[in-house]
Each structure stands twice: as structure tokens, then as C-alpha cells.
């Protein structure tokens, strides 16, 4: 059952070959057995998950089902879930039990999915390795001495190790796609505004977007069908007609199904910066796409080289504002001893936040300050516009942009932890997408030295269904995405 697609699991549940309780117990048992070496989960609550599974079995018996009814799903600990501890990977929220559900969580609840547990993450989603978590790092199931990527590293490790059939993540600068690449998963960041941010603890509000982490594009489509949709409680949520993101996946197979597809190859993705072994796999994937009928178009995204710099102004600026709410007054951590109110704020924030979060707050406060706002923040916003314009021009010449997701395979735990700039460069290929608000995916495209690599596909606004189909076509003729790390089958 652990290698089944979500659609096959749904069928097994519908035909009563397995119950949701049995399925949920199977995954809980795997978590109990295998998670101690991975640390992919922050919170698991067996009784609560099994109670949800029993309720799902009743729905299944009544025939009141949706595609995910009875399927256990792991959620990044950034999503508030009612009566569940929701820590966002921080000491600041270590004791926080959410009084309400994020919209993403309530959509899964309405669908009858089972909440399998809350997964580990970089503190407040700041990081590319899951090492900044207050709960300790997560290990990559492909090599336990390596990082799973981040910030959604717990979700990625959990799905890769078959501790969950699928999971949610969030992506502000690459945090779904990069861990997907490093753990051999399919992951999608949708167009900004397609998935509600309500109840998703905010990092950089103009960049944050939730999406699925799963084993295949087809699984991602089913998850996105559940997650996406207008939400009046999120002012940046887009009011669009509902769509079936799996609708293009079933088109006729064989022949040259992607004939006429124009794949744009930006020179900025194929120059220096990417390790040669990863680049070899990307080139092989391009050859595969040509076999499927696609043609390639050389192009340029001239301002992409400025994306990491612009991001590390804009994201910290927004974070410094968003994280002002953690002051020890209303919820979360409060310093045990202090002199007066100001001292309470200072000690609470000094003790409650980790080093990376403090670094971002300091940078953000600095770039927004009176003397520097024009020089840094406004300038970064101008670059953001240029990057979006670069993509607009690219999509006049091609249908999808292709490149690597991450410049390397999984690096060693501790290898970049002391060097923030090296860590920030993990996202050189992903961050421009967030600045432009575009949808993008990472899918498995092979192994280098036994470690998985990811292929990135970037689409124009609202082309999620098309992107999923382009990924799905590749997965019909390759089996990289079916590979499972040793010891986890
Ligand atoms: N690695 C990037 C950062 O640290 C992106 C994180 C994310 O997408 N949440 O900000």
C-alpha cells in the first residue's frame, strides 16, 4: 500500500480493501519505527488521528466520499490546526495550541482526509535545510548525514521515507521545490493567491504560498484540488472559477503527446553555479522531453541574477513586520523573569527566536528604516518588477521554462549552517519564481552519487494544470519518481 498512488489508495478505501483506520495505523506504526532517526515530525497524536480515521470510515461506509476521504496527510507545522500544537519550528510557539484551523487544514478536514501529524521545518520557514528548527534538524532518508532541504524538510522527508502518502508545504523562496528535489519528490508552488494563506503562519506575506509535496505529479494534482480555492478570509486570495487540476492528466498516451510544446531554456539556468552532475541529469531530461515531441527555445531572464539579493531585502522586511506579533503578551513563549514591560518584550524575543530569525528581523528592520528605505527596499521592489517582466517576455517565446531546481544534491548536515550566504544560494533557481508570483514544480530527474536531483518546470500564471500534465508525461516514461530510499520500502 505504501507505494500506491493517492488515486489507488482512494480506490482501495472505496472498495473496502482497506479501512482508513488500518491505513492510518500503518503509517503511524512506520512513524513510530522510522521517525526516531529522521525527526520528520514535530507532533504525532495517534488517538486523535485514529479518531479522524474512524470518522472517515463512517463517511466511506455512507458513500459520502471525496477523492482524499480516509487518506492520512502530514502537514507542515506552519499550518494552524485546531487543538493541535502548532510550533512553526520555533521555541516562540513551542507551547502554542491553535484555537482554529488554517483554511488549508479545514479543506482537508472537509474532504475527510486524516491529519497524520505536524512536520518539522526551519524556524518560521527561514532556511533551506531544516537545521534552524527548534526541534533539531531532520535527516534526509536518502542519506542520514545529509539535509532534506528546507524549509519544508520534515514534510519532504516524511513522504520520501513513506511515513505519509503525501504532505503539505509552503514555499516563500523555494521551500517546497528544493526539499522535493533533495528528497526525490514532486512538489508544486502554485500561482500566488491560488491557495489561501489564512491560518498559515506568515513569513513574507507577498511571497508565501502553500502547495503539495507528493511522489508524483498526479498525486500533486489531487492535493491541489483540495487545497486551492477562493477564501474571503485572505485578502490576497484570488476569486477564480474552480478548476480540476487533474483534468489534463488523462489525455491519450503514446506517440508524441507534447508535440508543439515550447520549452524555454534560460541561459541563466545553464551557466555556472550548477554542479555538473546535476546539469547532466537536467540535459538528459531535456532529451526525454524532445522525445515526447517538445521543442526547446533558448532565452534569457537577464535580471534573474539579482533575485537572491532582492529577495533578501523584501523577505526580511516583511518578516520583521510579521514577527512583531510575537511579544510574549498574547500567546506563545514569555520570558520567565523580567523587570518591566519593555524588558519582557526584549527578553521574550531574545530567548524565543533563534539566530537566523533574529538575523532576518535585524535586516528587515534596517532596510525599512527611514535612512535606507529608498536605497534597499524600494530598489528591491524595482528589481522584483524587472524579474516579473523578464518572465512575461519569456512566456511570449515559450510555454514552460525548464531548469534545475537546486544547484546541488543534498548537502551534509552542518555543511552550510555556519555560512548564511552559502545557504541562501541554495535557492538561486527558485526565488525568482516567488518574486514574480508564478507557479512552478520540481520533479525527480535522476540520481548523482546515489542522491536525487530535481527538474524545475515554471509556468505562466494559472497554468498549474498544464504544468502538472507536462510533469506527468515525463513520469509516464521515466521511473525516477518511483525510487524509494533503502531501508524505507
Ligand atoms: N530558503 C529561503 C529562505 O530561507 C526560502 C524559504 C522558504 O521558501 N520558506 O528564506
Short mmCIF file of C-alpha atoms and ligand atoms in Angstrom, two decimals:
data_model
loop_
_atom_site.label_atom_id
_atom_site.label_comp_id
_atom_site.label_asym_id
_atom_site.label_seq_id
_atom_site.Cartn_x
_atom_site.Cartn_y
_atom_site.Cartn_z
CA UNK A 1 0.00 0.00 0.00
CA UNK A 2 2.84 2.46 0.72
CA UNK A 3 3.82 2.57 -2.97
CA UNK A 4 0.24 3.18 -4.18
CA UNK A 5 -0.76 6.46 -5.76
CA UNK A 6 -3.34 8.55 -3.94
CA UNK A 7 -5.92 7.59 -6.58
CA UNK A 8 -5.19 3.88 -5.97
CA UNK A 9 -5.38 4.34 -2.20
CA UNK A 10 -8.73 6.09 -2.66
CA UNK A 11 -9.95 3.11 -4.68
CA UNK A 12 -8.76 0.63 -2.09
CA UNK A 13 -10.65 2.62 0.55
CA UNK A 14 -13.79 2.91 -1.57
CA UNK A 15 -13.84 -0.82 -2.31
CA UNK A 16 -13.23 -1.59 1.39
CA UNK A 17 -10.00 -3.47 0.68
CA UNK A 18 -8.52 -1.40 3.48
CA UNK A 19 -10.07 0.88 6.07
CA UNK A 20 -8.87 4.35 6.92
CA UNK A 21 -8.13 3.13 10.45
CA UNK A 22 -5.91 0.33 9.10
CA UNK A 23 -4.18 2.70 6.71
CA UNK A 24 -3.65 5.38 9.33
CA UNK A 25 -2.34 2.82 11.83
CA UNK A 26 0.07 1.51 9.19
CA UNK A 27 1.57 4.97 8.74
CA UNK A 28 1.57 5.73 12.48
CA UNK A 29 3.46 2.46 13.04
CA UNK A 30 6.00 3.42 10.39
CA UNK A 31 6.42 6.81 12.01
CA UNK A 32 6.96 5.14 15.38
CA UNK A 33 9.56 2.82 13.91
CA UNK A 34 11.41 5.04 11.42
CA UNK A 35 10.99 8.63 12.54
CA UNK A 36 13.38 8.49 15.51
CA UNK A 37 16.29 8.53 13.02
CA UNK A 38 14.70 11.13 10.71
CA UNK A 39 12.97 13.63 13.04
CA UNK A 40 10.49 14.48 10.30
CA UNK A 41 7.60 15.01 12.70
CA UNK A 42 7.22 17.54 15.49
CA UNK A 43 3.81 16.35 16.69
CA UNK A 44 2.10 13.00 16.27
CA UNK A 45 -1.14 12.24 18.12
CA UNK A 46 -2.11 8.66 17.50
CA UNK A 47 -5.51 8.74 19.21
CA UNK A 48 -6.61 11.92 17.50
CA UNK A 49 -5.54 10.69 14.05
CA UNK A 50 -7.26 7.35 14.58
CA UNK A 51 -10.43 9.13 15.69
CA UNK A 52 -10.38 11.06 12.42
CA UNK A 53 -9.81 7.81 10.56
CA UNK A 54 -12.85 6.24 12.25
CA UNK A 55 -14.94 9.22 11.19
CA UNK A 56 -13.61 8.83 7.66
CA UNK A 57 -14.54 5.13 7.67
CA UNK A 58 -18.10 6.10 8.60
CA UNK A 59 -18.17 8.53 5.69
CA UNK A 60 -16.82 5.85 3.38
CA UNK A 61 -19.50 3.43 4.59
CA UNK A 62 -22.16 6.07 3.83
CA UNK A 63 -20.67 6.64 0.38
CA UNK A 64 -20.15 10.31 1.31
CA UNK A 65 -16.68 10.49 -0.17
CA UNK A 66 -14.30 12.86 -1.88
CA UNK A 67 -11.00 11.85 -3.53
CA UNK A 68 -8.99 12.18 -0.29
CA UNK A 69 -11.52 10.78 2.19
CA UNK A 70 -9.75 8.48 4.65
CA UNK A 71 -6.23 9.23 3.36
CA UNK A 72 -3.72 10.33 6.02
CA UNK A 73 -1.87 13.54 5.13
CA UNK A 74 1.03 15.14 7.04
CA UNK A 75 1.03 18.92 7.41
CA UNK A 76 3.90 21.31 7.80
CA UNK A 77 3.85 22.74 11.31
CA UNK A 78 3.29 26.22 9.86
CA UNK A 79 -0.45 25.49 9.41
CA UNK A 80 -2.65 26.19 12.42
CA UNK A 81 -4.73 23.12 13.23
CA UNK A 82 -7.45 23.38 15.86
CA UNK A 83 -6.44 21.84 19.18
CA UNK A 84 -3.10 20.73 17.73
CA UNK A 85 0.16 22.12 18.92
CA UNK A 86 1.41 24.41 16.13
CA UNK A 87 5.02 25.49 16.66
CA UNK A 88 6.30 26.76 13.28
CA UNK A 89 9.62 25.16 14.27
CA UNK A 90 10.17 27.81 16.94
CA UNK A 91 10.65 27.95 20.68
CA UNK A 92 8.42 31.03 20.46
CA UNK A 93 5.39 28.85 19.70
CA UNK A 94 6.53 25.64 21.37
CA UNK A 95 3.56 25.68 23.75
CA UNK A 96 1.03 27.12 21.29
CA UNK A 97 -2.12 25.08 20.71
CA UNK A 98 -4.11 26.61 17.89
CA UNK A 99 -7.73 27.57 18.63
CA UNK A 100 -8.64 27.40 14.92
CA UNK A 101 -7.91 25.67 11.61
CA UNK A 102 -6.00 27.24 8.74
CA UNK A 103 -8.09 27.21 5.57
CA UNK A 104 -5.77 24.59 4.07
CA UNK A 105 -6.35 22.36 7.11
CA UNK A 106 -10.11 22.84 7.10
CA UNK A 107 -10.26 21.99 3.40
CA UNK A 108 -8.53 18.68 4.09
CA UNK A 109 -10.87 18.10 7.05
CA UNK A 110 -13.93 18.78 4.91
CA UNK A 111 -12.59 16.31 2.35
CA UNK A 112 -12.37 13.70 5.11
CA UNK A 113 -8.58 13.38 4.97
CA UNK A 114 -6.87 12.29 8.19
CA UNK A 115 -4.40 14.64 9.88
CA UNK A 116 -1.42 12.33 10.34
CA UNK A 117 0.85 14.75 12.20
CA UNK A 118 2.72 18.06 12.03
CA UNK A 119 6.07 18.06 10.30
CA UNK A 120 9.41 19.63 11.13
CA UNK A 121 10.57 22.81 9.42
CA UNK A 122 13.09 25.60 9.60
CA UNK A 123 12.11 28.12 12.26
CA UNK A 124 9.36 30.32 10.78
CA UNK A 125 10.24 28.75 7.41
CA UNK A 126 13.56 30.60 7.26
CA UNK A 127 16.14 28.23 5.84
CA UNK A 128 16.97 25.67 3.19
CA UNK A 129 17.95 22.70 5.33
CA UNK A 130 15.51 22.30 8.27
CA UNK A 131 18.53 22.88 10.54
CA UNK A 132 17.16 26.10 12.07
CA UNK A 133 14.27 24.19 13.67
CA UNK A 134 13.98 24.50 17.45
CA UNK A 135 13.20 20.76 17.39
CA UNK A 136 16.51 19.82 15.82
CA UNK A 137 17.32 19.01 12.20
CA UNK A 138 15.55 16.47 10.00
CA UNK A 139 17.68 13.88 8.23
CA UNK A 140 17.37 13.06 4.54
CA UNK A 141 16.09 9.47 4.16
CA UNK A 142 18.41 9.02 1.15
CA UNK A 143 21.48 9.66 3.35
CA UNK A 144 21.01 10.23 7.05
CA UNK A 145 24.04 12.52 7.31
CA UNK A 146 22.52 14.92 4.77
CA UNK A 147 19.84 17.60 4.88
CA UNK A 148 16.38 17.02 3.37
CA UNK A 149 16.31 20.62 2.17
CA UNK A 150 14.07 23.22 3.67
CA UNK A 151 12.13 24.81 4.95
CA UNK A 152 9.52 22.07 4.35
CA UNK A 153 12.15 19.40 5.07
CA UNK A 154 10.03 17.45 7.56
CA UNK A 155 7.20 17.06 5.05
CA UNK A 156 9.63 16.03 2.31
CA UNK A 157 11.49 13.50 4.48
CA UNK A 158 8.19 12.06 5.72
CA UNK A 159 6.83 11.43 2.20
CA UNK A 160 10.17 10.21 0.85
CA UNK A 161 10.51 7.70 3.69
CA UNK A 162 6.91 6.57 3.17
CA UNK A 163 5.88 7.83 6.60
CA UNK A 164 2.99 9.64 4.90
CA UNK A 165 1.34 9.18 1.50
CA UNK A 166 1.58 12.94 0.87
CA UNK A 167 2.09 16.21 2.70
CA UNK A 168 1.69 19.95 2.54
CA UNK A 169 4.46 22.52 2.44
CA UNK A 170 4.92 26.22 1.92
CA UNK A 171 7.22 27.99 -0.50
CA UNK A 172 8.40 31.57 0.04
CA UNK A 173 11.64 31.26 -1.91
CA UNK A 174 11.85 27.56 -2.76
CA UNK A 175 10.76 25.69 0.36
CA UNK A 176 8.54 23.20 -1.45
CA UNK A 177 10.60 22.73 -4.61
CA UNK A 178 14.08 22.48 -3.07
CA UNK A 179 13.20 19.79 -0.49
CA UNK A 180 11.24 17.98 -3.21
CA UNK A 181 14.42 17.96 -5.32
CA UNK A 182 16.65 16.80 -2.46
CA UNK A 183 14.25 14.01 -1.41
CA UNK A 184 13.12 12.73 -4.84
CA UNK A 185 9.57 14.09 -4.67
CA UNK A 186 7.19 16.04 -6.82
CA UNK A 187 6.28 19.39 -5.32
CA UNK A 188 4.40 22.40 -6.55
CA UNK A 189 4.28 26.06 -5.63
CA UNK A 190 1.05 27.36 -7.15
CA UNK A 191 0.45 30.86 -8.56
CA UNK A 192 0.41 33.37 -5.69
CA UNK A 193 -3.18 33.68 -4.45
CA UNK A 194 -4.42 30.26 -5.61
CA UNK A 195 -4.17 28.71 -2.13
CA UNK A 196 -5.40 30.62 0.93
CA UNK A 197 -2.80 31.83 3.43
CA UNK A 198 -5.36 32.12 6.23
CA UNK A 199 -4.02 30.37 9.32
CA UNK A 200 -0.64 29.74 7.70
CA UNK A 201 1.85 31.45 9.98
CA UNK A 202 3.20 34.37 7.94
CA UNK A 203 6.85 34.71 6.97
CA UNK A 204 6.87 37.05 3.93
CA UNK A 205 3.24 37.60 3.01
CA UNK A 206 3.73 38.74 -0.59
CA UNK A 207 5.78 35.60 -1.35
CA UNK A 208 4.34 32.82 0.85
CA UNK A 209 2.30 30.19 -0.93
CA UNK A 210 1.23 26.70 0.18
CA UNK A 211 1.37 23.66 -2.04
CA UNK A 212 1.61 19.87 -2.21
CA UNK A 213 4.59 17.53 -1.69
CA UNK A 214 3.94 14.07 -3.04
CA UNK A 215 5.51 11.23 -5.00
CA UNK A 216 4.02 12.08 -8.40
CA UNK A 217 2.51 14.93 -10.37
CA UNK A 218 -0.80 13.07 -10.42
CA UNK A 219 -0.81 12.97 -6.60
CA UNK A 220 0.04 16.69 -6.50
CA UNK A 221 -2.98 17.40 -8.72
CA UNK A 222 -5.34 15.65 -6.28
CA UNK A 223 -3.87 17.54 -3.32
CA UNK A 224 -4.06 20.87 -5.12
CA UNK A 225 -7.71 20.20 -5.98
CA UNK A 226 -8.33 20.03 -2.25
CA UNK A 227 -6.13 22.99 -1.26
CA UNK A 228 -6.93 25.60 -3.90
CA UNK A 229 -9.88 27.97 -3.98
CA UNK A 230 -11.05 31.42 -3.06
CA UNK A 231 -11.13 32.34 0.63
CA UNK A 232 -12.65 35.59 1.76
CA UNK A 233 -10.51 35.45 4.92
CA UNK A 234 -7.34 36.00 2.88
CA UNK A 235 -7.35 39.36 1.11
CA UNK A 236 -4.78 38.13 -1.43
CA UNK A 237 -6.78 35.00 -2.28
CA UNK A 238 -7.94 35.07 -5.89
CA UNK A 239 -11.61 34.67 -6.73
CA UNK A 240 -11.48 32.43 -9.77
CA UNK A 241 -13.77 29.69 -11.06
CA UNK A 242 -12.94 26.32 -9.52
CA UNK A 243 -10.86 24.10 -11.75
CA UNK A 244 -9.88 20.44 -11.81
CA UNK A 245 -6.09 20.42 -11.75
CA UNK A 246 -6.06 16.76 -12.82
CA UNK A 247 -8.13 17.42 -15.91
CA UNK A 248 -5.24 17.27 -18.39
CA UNK A 249 -3.55 14.20 -16.93
CA UNK A 250 -5.66 11.55 -18.63
CA UNK A 251 -5.23 12.63 -22.26
CA UNK A 252 -4.33 9.87 -24.73
CA UNK A 253 -0.93 8.22 -24.21
CA UNK A 254 1.73 7.20 -26.73
CA UNK A 255 3.16 8.97 -29.75
CA UNK A 256 4.47 12.47 -29.26
CA UNK A 257 2.00 13.79 -26.69
CA UNK A 258 3.91 17.04 -26.14
CA UNK A 259 4.23 17.91 -29.84
CA UNK A 260 4.14 21.68 -30.21
CA UNK A 261 5.16 22.38 -26.62
CA UNK A 262 7.83 25.07 -26.49
CA UNK A 263 10.24 24.63 -23.57
CA UNK A 264 12.24 27.74 -22.75
CA UNK A 265 15.82 27.21 -21.57
CA UNK A 266 17.12 30.42 -19.95
CA UNK A 267 20.87 30.83 -20.23
CA UNK A 268 20.91 31.87 -16.55
CA UNK A 269 19.87 28.32 -15.57
CA UNK A 270 22.59 26.69 -17.63
CA UNK A 271 25.68 28.71 -16.80
CA UNK A 272 27.99 28.47 -13.82
CA UNK A 273 26.51 27.76 -10.42
CA UNK A 274 25.04 24.34 -11.03
CA UNK A 275 27.06 21.26 -10.22
CA UNK A 276 27.98 19.30 -13.39
CA UNK A 277 26.44 16.05 -12.20
CA UNK A 278 23.07 17.72 -11.65
CA UNK A 279 23.35 19.51 -15.01
CA UNK A 280 23.93 16.19 -16.76
CA UNK A 281 20.63 14.92 -15.40
CA UNK A 282 18.85 18.10 -16.50
CA UNK A 283 20.26 17.67 -20.02
CA UNK A 284 19.04 14.06 -20.08
CA UNK A 285 15.56 15.23 -19.03
CA UNK A 286 15.56 17.78 -21.86
CA UNK A 287 16.38 14.96 -24.30
CA UNK A 288 13.46 12.98 -22.87
CA UNK A 289 11.14 15.93 -23.45
CA UNK A 290 12.33 16.21 -27.04
CA UNK A 291 11.43 12.53 -27.47
CA UNK A 292 7.95 13.40 -26.26
CA UNK A 293 7.68 15.95 -29.03
CA UNK A 294 8.61 19.18 -27.28
CA UNK A 295 10.90 21.73 -28.88
CA UNK A 296 13.35 23.88 -26.97
CA UNK A 297 13.77 27.63 -27.20
CA UNK A 298 16.89 29.39 -25.91
CA UNK A 299 16.06 32.51 -23.96
CA UNK A 300 17.27 34.89 -21.30
CA UNK A 301 16.00 36.13 -17.95
CA UNK A 302 18.50 38.99 -17.71
CA UNK A 303 17.60 40.10 -14.18
CA UNK A 304 17.47 36.66 -12.59
CA UNK A 305 20.95 37.11 -11.15
CA UNK A 306 19.55 39.84 -8.89
CA UNK A 307 16.78 37.67 -7.46
CA UNK A 308 18.55 36.37 -4.34
CA UNK A 309 19.70 39.89 -3.41
CA UNK A 310 16.23 41.38 -3.92
CA UNK A 311 14.62 38.51 -2.00
CA UNK A 312 16.92 39.01 1.00
CA UNK A 313 15.68 42.58 1.25
CA UNK A 314 11.97 42.00 0.63
CA UNK A 315 11.50 38.76 2.60
CA UNK A 316 13.24 40.02 5.78
CA UNK A 317 11.38 43.36 5.51
CA UNK A 318 8.04 41.56 5.52
CA UNK A 319 9.21 39.10 8.16
CA UNK A 320 10.30 41.87 10.52
CA UNK A 321 6.77 43.23 10.40
CA UNK A 322 5.00 39.85 10.59
CA UNK A 323 7.09 38.62 13.51
CA UNK A 324 6.40 41.74 15.59
CA UNK A 325 3.32 39.95 16.93
CA UNK A 326 5.45 37.52 18.94
CA UNK A 327 5.92 39.69 22.02
CA UNK A 328 5.07 37.39 24.91
CA UNK A 329 1.77 39.16 25.60
CA UNK A 330 -0.95 37.16 23.88
CA UNK A 331 0.32 33.67 23.13
CA UNK A 332 3.45 31.62 22.81
CA UNK A 333 6.62 31.93 24.81
CA UNK A 334 7.11 34.54 27.55
CA UNK A 335 10.42 35.04 29.33
CA UNK A 336 10.09 33.66 32.87
CA UNK A 337 11.70 36.67 34.58
CA UNK A 338 11.79 40.36 33.63
CA UNK A 339 11.77 43.84 35.16
CA UNK A 340 9.07 45.72 33.29
CA UNK A 341 7.04 45.55 30.07
CA UNK A 342 9.85 46.62 27.76
CA UNK A 343 12.22 44.18 29.42
CA UNK A 344 9.60 41.44 29.00
CA UNK A 345 9.40 42.12 25.25
CA UNK A 346 13.18 42.15 24.89
CA UNK A 347 13.85 39.01 26.92
CA UNK A 348 10.95 37.12 25.32
CA UNK A 349 12.18 37.85 21.81
CA UNK A 350 15.84 37.33 22.70
CA UNK A 351 15.09 33.92 24.21
CA UNK A 352 12.22 32.83 21.94
CA UNK A 353 13.77 33.38 18.50
CA UNK A 354 16.74 31.52 17.04
CA UNK A 355 19.76 33.13 15.38
CA UNK A 356 18.52 33.01 11.77
CA UNK A 357 15.17 34.57 12.68
CA UNK A 358 16.93 37.36 14.59
CA UNK A 359 19.22 37.95 11.61
CA UNK A 360 16.19 38.37 9.31
CA UNK A 361 14.42 40.71 11.75
CA UNK A 362 17.54 42.87 12.00
CA UNK A 363 17.99 43.02 8.22
CA UNK A 364 14.31 43.72 7.68
CA UNK A 365 14.16 46.50 10.24
CA UNK A 366 17.30 48.03 8.76
CA UNK A 367 16.11 48.07 5.14
CA UNK A 368 12.77 49.58 6.16
CA UNK A 369 14.33 52.30 8.32
CA UNK A 370 13.99 55.94 7.33
CA UNK A 371 17.50 56.42 6.00
CA UNK A 372 17.70 53.18 3.99
CA UNK A 373 14.19 52.52 2.70
CA UNK A 374 14.82 54.08 -0.73
CA UNK A 375 18.26 52.57 -1.15
CA UNK A 376 17.26 48.98 -0.29
CA UNK A 377 13.57 48.28 -0.04
CA UNK A 378 12.37 50.40 -2.98
CA UNK A 379 15.28 49.28 -5.11
CA UNK A 380 14.47 45.63 -4.38
CA UNK A 381 10.84 46.22 -5.36
CA UNK A 382 12.02 47.66 -8.69
CA UNK A 383 14.13 44.56 -9.29
CA UNK A 384 11.12 42.42 -8.44
CA UNK A 385 9.19 44.16 -11.21
CA UNK A 386 12.04 43.65 -13.71
CA UNK A 387 12.15 39.94 -12.89
CA UNK A 388 8.39 39.60 -13.42
CA UNK A 389 8.80 41.44 -16.75
CA UNK A 390 11.59 39.03 -17.76
CA UNK A 391 9.23 36.11 -17.26
CA UNK A 392 6.42 37.87 -19.13
CA UNK A 393 8.78 38.26 -22.07
CA UNK A 394 9.91 34.62 -21.76
CA UNK A 395 6.31 33.39 -21.91
CA UNK A 396 5.85 35.20 -25.21
CA UNK A 397 8.51 32.85 -26.58
CA UNK A 398 7.74 29.59 -24.79
CA UNK A 399 5.04 27.71 -22.87
CA UNK A 400 7.13 26.50 -19.95
CA UNK A 401 10.56 27.38 -18.58
CA UNK A 402 12.82 24.49 -17.58
CA UNK A 403 15.97 24.28 -15.47
CA UNK A 404 17.43 22.73 -12.33
CA UNK A 405 15.59 23.18 -9.03
CA UNK A 406 18.67 23.22 -6.82
CA UNK A 407 22.31 23.78 -7.78
CA UNK A 408 23.39 20.59 -5.98
CA UNK A 409 22.10 17.40 -4.47
CA UNK A 410 21.58 17.21 -0.69
CA UNK A 411 24.49 18.69 1.23
CA UNK A 412 25.78 17.40 4.56
CA UNK A 413 24.13 18.37 7.83
CA UNK A 414 26.18 21.24 9.24
CA UNK A 415 27.96 21.90 5.93
CA UNK A 416 26.34 25.30 5.30
CA UNK A 417 24.84 26.00 8.71
CA UNK A 418 27.55 28.47 9.67
CA UNK A 419 27.56 30.33 6.35
CA UNK A 420 24.25 32.09 5.70
CA UNK A 421 25.21 33.32 2.23
CA UNK A 422 26.06 29.78 1.05
CA UNK A 423 22.73 28.64 2.47
CA UNK A 424 20.89 31.48 0.70
CA UNK A 425 22.42 30.44 -2.62
CA UNK A 426 20.60 27.08 -2.37
CA UNK A 427 17.64 28.98 -3.80
CA UNK A 428 19.25 30.68 -6.81
CA UNK A 429 16.94 28.85 -9.22
CA UNK A 430 13.73 29.03 -7.21
CA UNK A 431 13.47 32.53 -5.72
CA UNK A 432 12.73 34.46 -8.95
CA UNK A 433 9.51 32.44 -9.27
CA UNK A 434 8.24 33.68 -5.89
CA UNK A 435 9.18 37.28 -6.69
CA UNK A 436 7.12 37.01 -9.88
CA UNK A 437 4.27 35.05 -8.20
CA UNK A 438 4.39 32.28 -10.83
CA UNK A 439 3.55 28.57 -10.46
CA UNK A 440 6.44 26.08 -10.58
CA UNK A 441 7.15 22.42 -9.88
CA UNK A 442 10.09 20.25 -9.04
CA UNK A 443 10.06 16.64 -10.19
CA UNK A 444 12.62 13.83 -9.79
CA UNK A 445 15.02 13.54 -12.75
CA UNK A 446 17.69 11.07 -11.64
CA UNK A 447 20.48 10.43 -9.19
CA UNK A 448 24.04 11.65 -8.77
CA UNK A 449 26.19 9.70 -6.35
CA UNK A 450 23.07 7.98 -5.02
CA UNK A 451 21.35 11.28 -4.24
CA UNK A 452 18.25 12.56 -6.05
CA UNK A 453 18.13 15.67 -8.24
CA UNK A 454 15.15 17.79 -9.22
CA UNK A 455 13.99 19.25 -12.52
CA UNK A 456 12.17 22.57 -12.28
CA UNK A 457 9.26 23.49 -14.54
CA UNK A 458 7.97 27.07 -14.36
CA UNK A 459 4.67 28.10 -15.96
CA UNK A 460 2.84 31.31 -16.66
CA UNK A 461 0.18 32.48 -14.17
CA UNK A 462 -2.63 29.94 -13.61
CA UNK A 463 -1.10 27.19 -15.76
CA UNK A 464 -0.94 24.68 -12.89
CA UNK A 465 -2.99 22.07 -14.77
CA UNK A 466 -0.71 22.35 -17.79
CA UNK A 467 2.44 22.14 -15.65
CA UNK A 468 1.11 19.06 -13.88
CA UNK A 469 0.42 17.44 -17.23
CA UNK A 470 3.92 18.26 -18.53
CA UNK A 471 5.36 16.68 -15.39
CA UNK A 472 3.00 13.71 -15.64
CA UNK A 473 4.08 12.98 -19.23
CA UNK A 474 7.68 12.76 -18.10
CA UNK A 475 6.68 10.49 -15.23
CA UNK A 476 4.88 8.16 -17.64
CA UNK A 477 8.16 7.47 -19.46
CA UNK A 478 10.60 7.58 -16.52
CA UNK A 479 10.62 5.90 -13.15
CA UNK A 480 12.86 8.20 -11.12
CA UNK A 481 9.85 9.28 -9.05
CA UNK A 482 9.16 5.65 -8.07
CA UNK A 483 12.55 5.15 -6.42
CA UNK A 484 12.43 4.68 -2.68
CA UNK A 485 15.34 5.21 -0.26
CA UNK A 486 16.94 2.00 1.02
CA UNK A 487 15.52 0.73 4.27
CA UNK A 488 12.20 2.52 3.78
CA UNK A 489 10.36 0.22 1.37
N1 LIG B 1 15.47 29.36 1.83
C1 LIG B 1 14.68 30.55 1.69
C2 LIG B 1 14.75 31.35 2.97
O1 LIG B 1 15.44 30.95 3.83
C3 LIG B 1 13.27 30.21 1.33
C4 LIG B 1 12.49 29.68 2.46
C5 LIG B 1 11.08 29.41 2.11
O2 LIG B 1 10.72 29.24 0.94
N2 LIG B 1 10.23 29.38 3.13
O3 LIG B 1 14.13 32.36 3.12
#
